[in-house]
Amino acid sequence: MRDENCIFCKIIEGKIPSRTIYEDEDFKVILDANPASKGHALILPKNHYANVYEIDEEIFAKAAKLAKKLTAHMTKKLGCDGFNLLQNNGEVAGQTVFHFHMHLIPRYKSMKNNDLLNWTHLELTDSQQDEICEKLKCEF
Ligand code: 5GP
Ligand code: ZN
Protein backbone atom coordinates (compact mmCIF):
# COMPACT_ATOMS: atom_id res chain seq x y z
CA MET A 1 0.00 0.00 0.00
CA ARG A 2 2.05 2.91 -1.33
CA ASP A 3 1.24 6.16 -3.10
CA GLU A 4 3.78 6.79 -5.84
CA ASN A 5 3.45 10.57 -5.47
CA CYS A 6 3.99 10.52 -1.71
CA ILE A 7 7.32 11.72 -0.33
CA PHE A 8 7.04 9.56 2.81
CA CYS A 9 6.30 6.44 0.71
CA LYS A 10 9.49 7.23 -1.23
CA ILE A 11 11.41 7.55 2.06
CA ILE A 12 9.99 4.23 3.25
CA GLU A 13 11.09 2.55 0.02
CA GLY A 14 14.57 4.07 0.38
CA LYS A 15 14.18 6.12 -2.84
CA ILE A 16 14.73 9.32 -0.83
CA PRO A 17 17.35 9.20 1.94
CA SER A 18 16.39 9.75 5.57
CA ARG A 19 17.98 9.48 8.98
CA THR A 20 16.29 6.38 10.35
CA ILE A 21 16.35 5.77 14.09
CA TYR A 22 14.02 2.75 14.21
CA GLU A 23 12.42 0.32 11.79
CA ASP A 24 10.20 -2.74 12.03
CA GLU A 25 7.75 -4.46 9.69
CA ASP A 26 5.06 -1.79 10.19
CA PHE A 27 6.97 1.46 10.83
CA LYS A 28 9.95 3.56 9.94
CA VAL A 29 10.94 6.33 12.38
CA ILE A 30 13.02 9.14 10.90
CA LEU A 31 14.44 12.46 12.01
CA ASP A 32 12.38 15.39 10.74
CA ALA A 33 14.30 17.27 8.02
CA ASN A 34 13.19 20.65 9.44
CA PRO A 35 13.13 19.92 13.17
CA ALA A 36 11.24 22.02 15.71
CA SER A 37 13.75 20.87 18.34
CA LYS A 38 16.84 18.63 18.63
CA GLY A 39 15.71 15.06 18.07
CA HIS A 40 12.34 15.88 16.44
CA ALA A 41 11.33 12.61 14.81
CA LEU A 42 8.41 11.21 12.82
CA ILE A 43 6.74 7.81 13.12
CA LEU A 44 5.73 6.71 9.62
CA PRO A 45 3.53 3.66 9.06
CA LYS A 46 4.95 1.72 6.10
CA ASN A 47 1.55 1.52 4.44
CA HIS A 48 0.14 4.73 3.01
CA TYR A 49 -2.78 6.18 4.96
CA ALA A 50 -3.46 9.86 4.35
CA ASN A 51 -4.53 10.69 7.89
CA VAL A 52 -6.18 9.49 11.11
CA TYR A 53 -9.51 9.06 9.32
CA GLU A 54 -7.97 6.51 6.97
CA ILE A 55 -5.47 4.70 9.15
CA ASP A 56 -6.14 1.11 10.16
CA GLU A 57 -7.15 1.00 13.84
CA GLU A 58 -4.59 -1.68 14.73
CA ILE A 59 -1.75 0.23 13.10
CA PHE A 60 -2.82 3.36 14.95
CA ALA A 61 -2.73 1.44 18.23
CA LYS A 62 0.73 0.09 17.37
CA ALA A 63 1.89 3.63 16.55
CA ALA A 64 0.72 4.79 19.98
CA LYS A 65 2.62 1.93 21.70
CA LEU A 66 5.73 2.72 19.68
CA ALA A 67 5.40 6.43 20.54
CA LYS A 68 5.40 5.56 24.24
CA LYS A 69 8.55 3.42 23.91
CA LEU A 70 10.34 6.04 21.81
CA THR A 71 9.38 8.85 24.18
CA ALA A 72 11.10 7.00 27.04
CA HIS A 73 14.12 6.04 24.91
CA MET A 74 14.60 9.51 23.41
CA THR A 75 14.14 11.29 26.74
CA LYS A 76 16.88 9.10 28.24
CA LYS A 77 19.26 9.59 25.30
CA LEU A 78 18.62 13.30 24.71
CA GLY A 79 18.12 14.43 28.29
CA CYS A 80 15.09 16.47 27.29
CA ASP A 81 12.75 17.92 29.92
CA GLY A 82 9.40 17.18 28.30
CA PHE A 83 7.82 15.86 25.14
CA ASN A 84 5.06 16.66 22.65
CA LEU A 85 3.33 13.92 20.68
CA LEU A 86 1.58 15.65 17.82
CA GLN A 87 -0.39 14.47 14.84
CA ASN A 88 -1.94 16.76 12.19
CA ASN A 89 -4.90 15.84 9.97
CA GLY A 90 -5.91 18.05 7.06
CA GLU A 91 -4.46 21.27 5.74
CA VAL A 92 -6.44 23.40 8.18
CA ALA A 93 -4.85 21.42 11.03
CA GLY A 94 -1.34 22.07 9.71
CA GLN A 95 -0.79 18.84 7.80
CA THR A 96 1.62 19.34 4.90
CA VAL A 97 2.52 15.73 4.04
CA PHE A 98 -0.55 13.63 3.45
CA HIS A 99 0.82 10.33 4.71
CA PHE A 100 -0.14 9.73 8.35
CA HIS A 101 2.70 10.52 10.73
CA MET A 102 3.16 11.19 14.39
CA HIS A 103 5.56 13.90 15.50
CA LEU A 104 7.85 13.11 18.44
CA ILE A 105 9.06 16.49 19.68
CA PRO A 106 11.51 16.58 22.59
CA ARG A 107 11.23 19.78 24.64
CA TYR A 108 14.06 21.50 26.49
CA LYS A 109 13.86 24.07 29.27
CA SER A 110 17.07 25.56 27.87
CA MET A 111 15.67 26.17 24.39
CA LYS A 112 15.41 29.87 23.51
CA ASN A 113 12.25 29.83 21.41
CA ASN A 114 10.10 27.50 23.47
CA ASP A 115 6.85 28.81 22.04
CA LEU A 116 6.32 25.96 19.60
CA LEU A 117 2.67 25.14 20.11
CA ASN A 118 1.07 28.24 21.49
CA TRP A 119 -2.61 28.78 20.72
CA THR A 120 -5.00 31.41 21.95
CA HIS A 121 -7.87 30.18 24.11
CA LEU A 122 -11.46 30.60 22.93
CA GLU A 123 -13.88 32.23 25.32
CA LEU A 124 -17.07 30.16 25.09
CA THR A 125 -20.17 30.67 27.20
CA ASP A 126 -21.48 27.93 29.48
CA SER A 127 -24.41 27.34 27.13
CA GLN A 128 -22.11 27.01 24.11
CA GLN A 129 -20.01 24.47 26.02
CA ASP A 130 -23.18 22.62 27.14
CA GLU A 131 -24.39 22.44 23.55
CA ILE A 132 -21.05 21.06 22.34
CA CYS A 133 -20.99 18.56 25.17
CA GLU A 134 -24.51 17.32 24.31
CA LYS A 135 -23.57 16.97 20.65
CA LEU A 136 -20.43 14.98 21.43
CA LYS A 137 -21.68 12.60 24.12
CA CYS A 138 -21.11 9.07 22.87
CA GLU A 139 -20.54 5.41 23.65
CA PHE A 140 -18.56 2.98 21.50
P1 5GP B 1 3.00 17.93 8.98
O1 5GP B 1 3.03 19.43 8.85
O2 5GP B 1 2.40 17.28 7.75
O3 5GP B 1 2.37 17.46 10.25
O4 5GP B 1 4.51 17.49 9.10
C1 5GP B 1 5.32 17.17 8.02
C2 5GP B 1 6.74 17.12 8.53
O5 5GP B 1 7.53 16.40 7.61
C3 5GP B 1 7.38 18.50 8.70
O6 5GP B 1 7.79 18.67 10.05
C4 5GP B 1 8.55 18.47 7.73
O7 5GP B 1 9.69 19.13 8.24
C5 5GP B 1 8.79 17.00 7.53
N1 5GP B 1 9.31 16.65 6.21
C6 5GP B 1 8.82 17.05 5.01
N2 5GP B 1 9.52 16.51 4.01
C7 5GP B 1 10.47 15.74 4.59
C8 5GP B 1 11.52 14.91 4.06
O8 5GP B 1 11.71 14.78 2.85
N3 5GP B 1 12.31 14.26 4.95
C9 5GP B 1 12.12 14.38 6.30
N4 5GP B 1 12.95 13.69 7.10
N5 5GP B 1 11.15 15.14 6.83
C10 5GP B 1 10.34 15.82 5.98
ZN1 ZN C 1 2.69 7.69 1.51
PDB file of C-alpha atoms and ligand atoms in Angstrom:
ATOM      1  CA  MET A   1       0.000   0.000   0.000  1.00  0.00           C
ATOM      2  CA  ARG A   2       2.052   2.907  -1.327  1.00  0.00           C
ATOM      3  CA  ASP A   3       1.240   6.159  -3.102  1.00  0.00           C
ATOM      4  CA  GLU A   4       3.782   6.793  -5.836  1.00  0.00           C
ATOM      5  CA  ASN A   5       3.453  10.571  -5.470  1.00  0.00           C
ATOM      6  CA  CYS A   6       3.987  10.519  -1.711  1.00  0.00           C
ATOM      7  CA  ILE A   7       7.316  11.715  -0.333  1.00  0.00           C
ATOM      8  CA  PHE A   8       7.044   9.555   2.808  1.00  0.00           C
ATOM      9  CA  CYS A   9       6.297   6.440   0.708  1.00  0.00           C
ATOM     10  CA  LYS A  10       9.494   7.231  -1.226  1.00  0.00           C
ATOM     11  CA  ILE A  11      11.406   7.554   2.058  1.00  0.00           C
ATOM     12  CA  ILE A  12       9.988   4.226   3.248  1.00  0.00           C
ATOM     13  CA  GLU A  13      11.093   2.553   0.015  1.00  0.00           C
ATOM     14  CA  GLY A  14      14.572   4.072   0.377  1.00  0.00           C
ATOM     15  CA  LYS A  15      14.176   6.123  -2.837  1.00  0.00           C
ATOM     16  CA  ILE A  16      14.726   9.318  -0.828  1.00  0.00           C
ATOM     17  CA  PRO A  17      17.351   9.202   1.935  1.00  0.00           C
ATOM     18  CA  SER A  18      16.387   9.751   5.566  1.00  0.00           C
ATOM     19  CA  ARG A  19      17.978   9.478   8.980  1.00  0.00           C
ATOM     20  CA  THR A  20      16.288   6.384  10.350  1.00  0.00           C
ATOM     21  CA  ILE A  21      16.349   5.769  14.092  1.00  0.00           C
ATOM     22  CA  TYR A  22      14.025   2.749  14.213  1.00  0.00           C
ATOM     23  CA  GLU A  23      12.422   0.320  11.785  1.00  0.00           C
ATOM     24  CA  ASP A  24      10.202  -2.740  12.031  1.00  0.00           C
ATOM     25  CA  GLU A  25       7.749  -4.460   9.690  1.00  0.00           C
ATOM     26  CA  ASP A  26       5.065  -1.789  10.185  1.00  0.00           C
ATOM     27  CA  PHE A  27       6.969   1.461  10.826  1.00  0.00           C
ATOM     28  CA  LYS A  28       9.954   3.562   9.945  1.00  0.00           C
ATOM     29  CA  VAL A  29      10.936   6.330  12.379  1.00  0.00           C
ATOM     30  CA  ILE A  30      13.023   9.137  10.905  1.00  0.00           C
ATOM     31  CA  LEU A  31      14.443  12.459  12.008  1.00  0.00           C
ATOM     32  CA  ASP A  32      12.382  15.394  10.740  1.00  0.00           C
ATOM     33  CA  ALA A  33      14.304  17.269   8.021  1.00  0.00           C
ATOM     34  CA  ASN A  34      13.192  20.648   9.445  1.00  0.00           C
ATOM     35  CA  PRO A  35      13.129  19.918  13.166  1.00  0.00           C
ATOM     36  CA  ALA A  36      11.241  22.022  15.712  1.00  0.00           C
ATOM     37  CA  SER A  37      13.754  20.873  18.341  1.00  0.00           C
ATOM     38  CA  LYS A  38      16.839  18.631  18.629  1.00  0.00           C
ATOM     39  CA  GLY A  39      15.706  15.059  18.071  1.00  0.00           C
ATOM     40  CA  HIS A  40      12.336  15.884  16.438  1.00  0.00           C
ATOM     41  CA  ALA A  41      11.332  12.606  14.807  1.00  0.00           C
ATOM     42  CA  LEU A  42       8.413  11.210  12.817  1.00  0.00           C
ATOM     43  CA  ILE A  43       6.742   7.810  13.124  1.00  0.00           C
ATOM     44  CA  LEU A  44       5.734   6.713   9.622  1.00  0.00           C
ATOM     45  CA  PRO A  45       3.530   3.659   9.062  1.00  0.00           C
ATOM     46  CA  LYS A  46       4.946   1.722   6.100  1.00  0.00           C
ATOM     47  CA  ASN A  47       1.549   1.522   4.436  1.00  0.00           C
ATOM     48  CA  HIS A  48       0.140   4.729   3.014  1.00  0.00           C
ATOM     49  CA  TYR A  49      -2.785   6.176   4.961  1.00  0.00           C
ATOM     50  CA  ALA A  50      -3.460   9.861   4.345  1.00  0.00           C
ATOM     51  CA  ASN A  51      -4.529  10.687   7.892  1.00  0.00           C
ATOM     52  CA  VAL A  52      -6.177   9.488  11.110  1.00  0.00           C
ATOM     53  CA  TYR A  53      -9.507   9.063   9.324  1.00  0.00           C
ATOM     54  CA  GLU A  54      -7.975   6.509   6.969  1.00  0.00           C
ATOM     55  CA  ILE A  55      -5.467   4.700   9.146  1.00  0.00           C
ATOM     56  CA  ASP A  56      -6.141   1.110  10.160  1.00  0.00           C
ATOM     57  CA  GLU A  57      -7.149   0.999  13.844  1.00  0.00           C
ATOM     58  CA  GLU A  58      -4.589  -1.684  14.733  1.00  0.00           C
ATOM     59  CA  ILE A  59      -1.748   0.230  13.100  1.00  0.00           C
ATOM     60  CA  PHE A  60      -2.825   3.360  14.948  1.00  0.00           C
ATOM     61  CA  ALA A  61      -2.734   1.444  18.227  1.00  0.00           C
ATOM     62  CA  LYS A  62       0.727   0.090  17.372  1.00  0.00           C
ATOM     63  CA  ALA A  63       1.894   3.629  16.548  1.00  0.00           C
ATOM     64  CA  ALA A  64       0.723   4.795  19.980  1.00  0.00           C
ATOM     65  CA  LYS A  65       2.617   1.933  21.697  1.00  0.00           C
ATOM     66  CA  LEU A  66       5.729   2.722  19.683  1.00  0.00           C
ATOM     67  CA  ALA A  67       5.402   6.426  20.540  1.00  0.00           C
ATOM     68  CA  LYS A  68       5.402   5.563  24.241  1.00  0.00           C
ATOM     69  CA  LYS A  69       8.547   3.417  23.912  1.00  0.00           C
ATOM     70  CA  LEU A  70      10.336   6.037  21.813  1.00  0.00           C
ATOM     71  CA  THR A  71       9.385   8.848  24.177  1.00  0.00           C
ATOM     72  CA  ALA A  72      11.097   7.003  27.038  1.00  0.00           C
ATOM     73  CA  HIS A  73      14.118   6.045  24.914  1.00  0.00           C
ATOM     74  CA  MET A  74      14.601   9.511  23.412  1.00  0.00           C
ATOM     75  CA  THR A  75      14.143  11.292  26.744  1.00  0.00           C
ATOM     76  CA  LYS A  76      16.884   9.104  28.239  1.00  0.00           C
ATOM     77  CA  LYS A  77      19.264   9.587  25.304  1.00  0.00           C
ATOM     78  CA  LEU A  78      18.619  13.297  24.713  1.00  0.00           C
ATOM     79  CA  GLY A  79      18.124  14.426  28.290  1.00  0.00           C
ATOM     80  CA  CYS A  80      15.093  16.473  27.294  1.00  0.00           C
ATOM     81  CA  ASP A  81      12.747  17.924  29.922  1.00  0.00           C
ATOM     82  CA  GLY A  82       9.395  17.177  28.299  1.00  0.00           C
ATOM     83  CA  PHE A  83       7.819  15.859  25.137  1.00  0.00           C
ATOM     84  CA  ASN A  84       5.063  16.658  22.651  1.00  0.00           C
ATOM     85  CA  LEU A  85       3.330  13.917  20.680  1.00  0.00           C
ATOM     86  CA  LEU A  86       1.580  15.646  17.825  1.00  0.00           C
ATOM     87  CA  GLN A  87      -0.386  14.475  14.840  1.00  0.00           C
ATOM     88  CA  ASN A  88      -1.938  16.764  12.189  1.00  0.00           C
ATOM     89  CA  ASN A  89      -4.896  15.842   9.973  1.00  0.00           C
ATOM     90  CA  GLY A  90      -5.909  18.048   7.065  1.00  0.00           C
ATOM     91  CA  GLU A  91      -4.465  21.268   5.742  1.00  0.00           C
ATOM     92  CA  VAL A  92      -6.444  23.397   8.183  1.00  0.00           C
ATOM     93  CA  ALA A  93      -4.853  21.419  11.028  1.00  0.00           C
ATOM     94  CA  GLY A  94      -1.343  22.065   9.712  1.00  0.00           C
ATOM     95  CA  GLN A  95      -0.786  18.839   7.796  1.00  0.00           C
ATOM     96  CA  THR A  96       1.622  19.342   4.896  1.00  0.00           C
ATOM     97  CA  VAL A  97       2.524  15.734   4.043  1.00  0.00           C
ATOM     98  CA  PHE A  98      -0.551  13.631   3.453  1.00  0.00           C
ATOM     99  CA  HIS A  99       0.818  10.326   4.709  1.00  0.00           C
ATOM    100  CA  PHE A 100      -0.136   9.726   8.350  1.00  0.00           C
ATOM    101  CA  HIS A 101       2.702  10.524  10.734  1.00  0.00           C
ATOM    102  CA  MET A 102       3.157  11.187  14.391  1.00  0.00           C
ATOM    103  CA  HIS A 103       5.563  13.895  15.505  1.00  0.00           C
ATOM    104  CA  LEU A 104       7.848  13.112  18.438  1.00  0.00           C
ATOM    105  CA  ILE A 105       9.063  16.494  19.682  1.00  0.00           C
ATOM    106  CA  PRO A 106      11.508  16.581  22.586  1.00  0.00           C
ATOM    107  CA  ARG A 107      11.234  19.780  24.640  1.00  0.00           C
ATOM    108  CA  TYR A 108      14.059  21.504  26.485  1.00  0.00           C
ATOM    109  CA  LYS A 109      13.862  24.067  29.268  1.00  0.00           C
ATOM    110  CA  SER A 110      17.065  25.561  27.866  1.00  0.00           C
ATOM    111  CA  MET A 111      15.667  26.169  24.391  1.00  0.00           C
ATOM    112  CA  LYS A 112      15.415  29.867  23.515  1.00  0.00           C
ATOM    113  CA  ASN A 113      12.247  29.834  21.413  1.00  0.00           C
ATOM    114  CA  ASN A 114      10.101  27.498  23.472  1.00  0.00           C
ATOM    115  CA  ASP A 115       6.850  28.813  22.036  1.00  0.00           C
ATOM    116  CA  LEU A 116       6.323  25.961  19.598  1.00  0.00           C
ATOM    117  CA  LEU A 117       2.666  25.138  20.106  1.00  0.00           C
ATOM    118  CA  ASN A 118       1.070  28.238  21.488  1.00  0.00           C
ATOM    119  CA  TRP A 119      -2.606  28.783  20.715  1.00  0.00           C
ATOM    120  CA  THR A 120      -4.996  31.415  21.945  1.00  0.00           C
ATOM    121  CA  HIS A 121      -7.869  30.178  24.109  1.00  0.00           C
ATOM    122  CA  LEU A 122     -11.459  30.604  22.926  1.00  0.00           C
ATOM    123  CA  GLU A 123     -13.875  32.225  25.320  1.00  0.00           C
ATOM    124  CA  LEU A 124     -17.068  30.159  25.087  1.00  0.00           C
ATOM    125  CA  THR A 125     -20.174  30.673  27.195  1.00  0.00           C
ATOM    126  CA  ASP A 126     -21.482  27.927  29.478  1.00  0.00           C
ATOM    127  CA  SER A 127     -24.414  27.340  27.134  1.00  0.00           C
ATOM    128  CA  GLN A 128     -22.110  27.008  24.115  1.00  0.00           C
ATOM    129  CA  GLN A 129     -20.013  24.473  26.021  1.00  0.00           C
ATOM    130  CA  ASP A 130     -23.182  22.625  27.145  1.00  0.00           C
ATOM    131  CA  GLU A 131     -24.389  22.440  23.548  1.00  0.00           C
ATOM    132  CA  ILE A 132     -21.048  21.060  22.340  1.00  0.00           C
ATOM    133  CA  CYS A 133     -20.986  18.555  25.173  1.00  0.00           C
ATOM    134  CA  GLU A 134     -24.509  17.317  24.308  1.00  0.00           C
ATOM    135  CA  LYS A 135     -23.570  16.969  20.653  1.00  0.00           C
ATOM    136  CA  LEU A 136     -20.432  14.981  21.428  1.00  0.00           C
ATOM    137  CA  LYS A 137     -21.683  12.598  24.118  1.00  0.00           C
ATOM    138  CA  CYS A 138     -21.110   9.066  22.867  1.00  0.00           C
ATOM    139  CA  GLU A 139     -20.540   5.414  23.651  1.00  0.00           C
ATOM    140  CA  PHE A 140     -18.565   2.978  21.497  1.00  0.00           C
TER     141      PHE A 140
HETATM  142  P1  5GP B   1       2.999  17.930   8.981  1.00  0.00           P
HETATM  143  O1  5GP B   1       3.034  19.427   8.847  1.00  0.00           O
HETATM  144  O2  5GP B   1       2.404  17.276   7.751  1.00  0.00           O
HETATM  145  O3  5GP B   1       2.365  17.456  10.248  1.00  0.00           O
HETATM  146  O4  5GP B   1       4.513  17.491   9.096  1.00  0.00           O
HETATM  147  C1  5GP B   1       5.320  17.168   8.018  1.00  0.00           C
HETATM  148  C2  5GP B   1       6.741  17.122   8.528  1.00  0.00           C
HETATM  149  O5  5GP B   1       7.533  16.402   7.614  1.00  0.00           O
HETATM  150  C3  5GP B   1       7.383  18.501   8.696  1.00  0.00           C
HETATM  151  O6  5GP B   1       7.789  18.669  10.051  1.00  0.00           O
HETATM  152  C4  5GP B   1       8.545  18.473   7.729  1.00  0.00           C
HETATM  153  O7  5GP B   1       9.690  19.125   8.238  1.00  0.00           O
HETATM  154  C5  5GP B   1       8.792  16.999   7.533  1.00  0.00           C
HETATM  155  N1  5GP B   1       9.306  16.646   6.210  1.00  0.00           N
HETATM  156  C6  5GP B   1       8.821  17.049   5.010  1.00  0.00           C
HETATM  157  N2  5GP B   1       9.522  16.511   4.013  1.00  0.00           N
HETATM  158  C7  5GP B   1      10.473  15.738   4.589  1.00  0.00           C
HETATM  159  C8  5GP B   1      11.520  14.914   4.056  1.00  0.00           C
HETATM  160  O8  5GP B   1      11.714  14.782   2.852  1.00  0.00           O
HETATM  161  N3  5GP B   1      12.308  14.255   4.951  1.00  0.00           N
HETATM  162  C9  5GP B   1      12.123  14.376   6.304  1.00  0.00           C
HETATM  163  N4  5GP B   1      12.948  13.685   7.101  1.00  0.00           N
HETATM  164  N5  5GP B   1      11.154  15.140   6.826  1.00  0.00           N
HETATM  165  C10 5GP B   1      10.343  15.822   5.982  1.00  0.00           C
HETATM  166 ZN    ZN B   2       2.689   7.686   1.513  1.00  0.00          ZN
END
